[in-house]
């Protein structure tokens, strides 16, 4: 059953319909009935939730979520742990930070993330930016936005000051902002894991960009290679290279979360890894952020789980999600349609997932 009350509060038409289809497909995998969102007082005794956002521990307890078998998503001990803010250190030990901040996390992931800082005050934004500008242009990122929305790249202190002037001060103090060394020629890789109905799968993949109906760059889908089993099973399939580096970095990040923030658990995890070129000209790879909720790749993840469920000997499968803006056209044979229509906010859009036919059996 979906759960959105008290979380994001707003979702576009295509997001709402995508979540509904995810609910239906998960219910089929689990062999259980599904229900539309309803007051908690009307829930059946054993209810499996599919939240639109990562749950805070207090909310999870109220909802009866005790472990990863109770939801498709994750639970964190403090709200900020679910944001980009945990990726980077503060500018100083005395800098303002939210309750529960653990400086050890940044120390543990230092070698697998890009140079950066998290800041919770205007003064710390400027201090962090000035430090990072010595390395080159800096990307300023609101910690709760997704898909690159709200981000700006600044090349000098005046541009940073102008960017700071546009930030909501209350939001900055309450949620924070991330400042990070900017890469060019970037590819975004995804490393993740999902567990539903007793089937565990792990994957690596790449995100695609496309043009939306206004000509701006937007998320266009993900292409995943999914392996039945845990991250060790995934690593066993990878030779040295960019994908192996991404998985290794994601595992360091994941281990740091579990060590530094007790109480965290998730049945769906996804880590974004940026690989590109530093301002110095060197190739670089670094973990950007985490997602412990349903996301853009979830359709492909579920398509892979369905393939594993149908073919018990299947060990590896390739699956994709695709988002196409513009004229509505027929989707490929065998694909699962998540949305096709005119979204009032984004215009004409088609979203689907599919499994490719070149998987390998044991």
PDB file of C-alpha atoms in Angstrom, residues 91 116-119 121-140 154-157 160-161 177-181:
ATOM      1  CA  UNK A  91      33.665  23.349   7.552  1.00  0.00           C
ATOM      2  CA  UNK A 116      32.910  19.027  -0.643  1.00  0.00           C
ATOM      3  CA  UNK A 117      31.236  20.401   2.476  1.00  0.00           C
ATOM      4  CA  UNK A 118      27.785  20.557   4.031  1.00  0.00           C
ATOM      5  CA  UNK A 119      26.742  23.903   5.476  1.00  0.00           C
ATOM      6  CA  UNK A 121      24.579  28.818   7.857  1.00  0.00           C
ATOM      7  CA  UNK A 122      25.345  31.601   5.344  1.00  0.00           C
ATOM      8  CA  UNK A 123      28.783  32.091   6.875  1.00  0.00           C
ATOM      9  CA  UNK A 124      29.636  28.406   6.450  1.00  0.00           C
ATOM     10  CA  UNK A 125      28.417  28.439   2.848  1.00  0.00           C
ATOM     11  CA  UNK A 126      30.873  31.203   2.019  1.00  0.00           C
ATOM     12  CA  UNK A 127      33.713  29.584   3.958  1.00  0.00           C
ATOM     13  CA  UNK A 128      33.137  26.217   2.305  1.00  0.00           C
ATOM     14  CA  UNK A 129      32.820  27.782  -1.140  1.00  0.00           C
ATOM     15  CA  UNK A 130      36.025  29.765  -0.801  1.00  0.00           C
ATOM     16  CA  UNK A 131      37.919  26.611   0.215  1.00  0.00           C
ATOM     17  CA  UNK A 132      36.565  24.619  -2.726  1.00  0.00           C
ATOM     18  CA  UNK A 133      36.990  27.371  -5.321  1.00  0.00           C
ATOM     19  CA  UNK A 134      40.746  26.894  -4.908  1.00  0.00           C
ATOM     20  CA  UNK A 135      40.201  23.557  -6.740  1.00  0.00           C
ATOM     21  CA  UNK A 136      37.934  24.934  -9.472  1.00  0.00           C
ATOM     22  CA  UNK A 137      34.216  25.581 -10.064  1.00  0.00           C
ATOM     23  CA  UNK A 138      31.832  24.549  -7.286  1.00  0.00           C
ATOM     24  CA  UNK A 139      28.395  22.960  -7.536  1.00  0.00           C
ATOM     25  CA  UNK A 140      25.864  24.226  -4.969  1.00  0.00           C
ATOM     26  CA  UNK A 154      29.715  28.945  -9.475  1.00  0.00           C
ATOM     27  CA  UNK A 155      33.217  29.862 -10.626  1.00  0.00           C
ATOM     28  CA  UNK A 156      34.164  32.657  -8.211  1.00  0.00           C
ATOM     29  CA  UNK A 157      33.294  34.290  -4.887  1.00  0.00           C
ATOM     30  CA  UNK A 160      28.835  32.222  -4.865  1.00  0.00           C
ATOM     31  CA  UNK A 161      27.546  35.253  -2.960  1.00  0.00           C
ATOM     32  CA  UNK A 177      23.167  22.914   1.500  1.00  0.00           C
ATOM     33  CA  UNK A 178      25.973  20.920  -0.118  1.00  0.00           C
ATOM     34  CA  UNK A 179      28.929  22.493  -1.906  1.00  0.00           C
ATOM     35  CA  UNK A 180      30.930  20.099  -4.059  1.00  0.00           C
ATOM     36  CA  UNK A 181      33.784  20.193  -6.565  1.00  0.00           C
TER      37      UNK A 181
END
